[in-house]
PDB file of C-alpha atoms in Angstrom:
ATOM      1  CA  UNK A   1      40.686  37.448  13.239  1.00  0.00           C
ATOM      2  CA  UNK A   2      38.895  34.185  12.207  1.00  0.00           C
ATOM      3  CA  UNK A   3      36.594  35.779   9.328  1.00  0.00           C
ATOM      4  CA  UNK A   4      35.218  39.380   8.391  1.00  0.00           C
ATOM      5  CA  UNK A   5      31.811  40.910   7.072  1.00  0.00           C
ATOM      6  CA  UNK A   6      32.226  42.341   3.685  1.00  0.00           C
ATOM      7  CA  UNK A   7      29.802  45.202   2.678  1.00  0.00           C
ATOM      8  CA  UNK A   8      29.038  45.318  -1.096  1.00  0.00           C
ATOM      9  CA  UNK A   9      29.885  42.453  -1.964  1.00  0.00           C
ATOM     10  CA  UNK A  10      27.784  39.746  -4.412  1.00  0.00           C
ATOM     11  CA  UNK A  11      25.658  37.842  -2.490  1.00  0.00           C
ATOM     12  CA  UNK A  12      26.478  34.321  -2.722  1.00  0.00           C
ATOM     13  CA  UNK A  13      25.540  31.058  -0.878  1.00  0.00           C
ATOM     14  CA  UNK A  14      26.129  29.822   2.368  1.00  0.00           C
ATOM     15  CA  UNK A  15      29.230  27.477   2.384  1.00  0.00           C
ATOM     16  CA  UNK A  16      30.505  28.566  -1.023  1.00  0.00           C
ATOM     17  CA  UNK A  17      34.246  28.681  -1.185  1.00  0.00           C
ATOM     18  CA  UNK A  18      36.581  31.132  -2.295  1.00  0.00           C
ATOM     19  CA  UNK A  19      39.859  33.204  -1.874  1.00  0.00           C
ATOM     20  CA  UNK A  20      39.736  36.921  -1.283  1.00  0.00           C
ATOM     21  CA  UNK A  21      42.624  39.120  -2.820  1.00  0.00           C
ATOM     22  CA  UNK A  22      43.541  42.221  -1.169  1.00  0.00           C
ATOM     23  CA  UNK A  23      46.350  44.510  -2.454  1.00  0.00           C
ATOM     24  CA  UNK A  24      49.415  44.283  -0.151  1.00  0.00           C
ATOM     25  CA  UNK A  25      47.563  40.847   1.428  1.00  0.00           C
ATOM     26  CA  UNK A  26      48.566  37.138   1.122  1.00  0.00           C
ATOM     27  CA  UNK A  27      45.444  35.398   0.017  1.00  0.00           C
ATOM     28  CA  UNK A  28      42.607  34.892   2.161  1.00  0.00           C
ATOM     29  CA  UNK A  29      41.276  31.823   1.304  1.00  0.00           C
ATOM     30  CA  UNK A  30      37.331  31.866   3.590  1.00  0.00           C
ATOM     31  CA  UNK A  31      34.248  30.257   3.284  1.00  0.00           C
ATOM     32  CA  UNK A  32      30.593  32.394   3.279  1.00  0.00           C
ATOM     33  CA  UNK A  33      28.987  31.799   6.463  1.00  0.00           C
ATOM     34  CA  UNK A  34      26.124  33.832   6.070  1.00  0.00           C
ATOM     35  CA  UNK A  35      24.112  37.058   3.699  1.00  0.00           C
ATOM     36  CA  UNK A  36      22.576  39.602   5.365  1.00  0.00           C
ATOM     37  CA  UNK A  37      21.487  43.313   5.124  1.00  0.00           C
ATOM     38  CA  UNK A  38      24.947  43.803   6.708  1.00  0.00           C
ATOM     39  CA  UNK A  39      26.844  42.459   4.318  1.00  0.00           C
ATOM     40  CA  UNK A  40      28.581  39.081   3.159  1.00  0.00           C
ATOM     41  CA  UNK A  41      29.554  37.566   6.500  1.00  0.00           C
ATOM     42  CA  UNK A  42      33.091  35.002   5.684  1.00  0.00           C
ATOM     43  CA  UNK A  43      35.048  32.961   8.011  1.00  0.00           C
ATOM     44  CA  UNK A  44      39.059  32.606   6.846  1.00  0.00           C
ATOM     45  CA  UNK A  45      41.074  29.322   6.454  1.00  0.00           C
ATOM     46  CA  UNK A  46      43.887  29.830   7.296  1.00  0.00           C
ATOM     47  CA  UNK A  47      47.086  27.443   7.299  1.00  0.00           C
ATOM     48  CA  UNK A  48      49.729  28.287   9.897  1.00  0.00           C
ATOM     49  CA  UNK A  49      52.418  30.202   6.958  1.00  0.00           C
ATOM     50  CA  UNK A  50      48.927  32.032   5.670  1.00  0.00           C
ATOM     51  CA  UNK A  51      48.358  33.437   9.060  1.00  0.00           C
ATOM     52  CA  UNK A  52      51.546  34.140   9.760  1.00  0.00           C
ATOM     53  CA  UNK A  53      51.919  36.305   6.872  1.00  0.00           C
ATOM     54  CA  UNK A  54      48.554  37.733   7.510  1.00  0.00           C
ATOM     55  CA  UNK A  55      49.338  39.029  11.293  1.00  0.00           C
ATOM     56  CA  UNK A  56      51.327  41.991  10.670  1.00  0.00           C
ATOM     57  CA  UNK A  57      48.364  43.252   8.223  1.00  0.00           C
ATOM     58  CA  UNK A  58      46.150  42.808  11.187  1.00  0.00           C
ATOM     59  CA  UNK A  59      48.893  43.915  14.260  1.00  0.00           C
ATOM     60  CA  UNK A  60      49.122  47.522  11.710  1.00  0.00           C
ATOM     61  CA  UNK A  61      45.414  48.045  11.636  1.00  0.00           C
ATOM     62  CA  UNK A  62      44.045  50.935  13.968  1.00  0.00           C
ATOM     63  CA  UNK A  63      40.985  48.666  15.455  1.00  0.00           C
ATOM     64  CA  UNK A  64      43.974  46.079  16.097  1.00  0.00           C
ATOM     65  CA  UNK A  65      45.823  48.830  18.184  1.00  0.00           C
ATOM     66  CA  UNK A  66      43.188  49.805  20.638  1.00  0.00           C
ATOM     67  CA  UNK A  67      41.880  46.061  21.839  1.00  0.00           C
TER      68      UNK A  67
END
């Protein structure tokens, strides 16, 4: 996963910088790539250790699972 859509969240401008904290998550730092009606559409940038630590998050997740 190279970025995610996040529903509800402040809209902000394109190319604005930030981290995203999830409980249970390493950091995500990611980058706004676009606003829409669908939500707050991010790309992640990830170093190697960050996205290491990251793939067993995404490995556990049912969506994961069934591509």
């Amino acid at each position: 996963a190279n970025g995610a859509c996040m529903r509800g969240a402040p809209k902000l401008p394109d190319e604005a910088c930030g981290v995203l904290h999830c409980g249970g998550i390493v950091p995500l730092p990611c980058i706004v790539r676009a606003a829409s009606h669908d939500g707050l559409h991010v790309a992640f940038e990830l170093d190697e250790a960050a996205a290491a630590a990251f793939r067993p998050f995404l490995e556990a997740m049912p969506a994961a699972r069934a591509a």
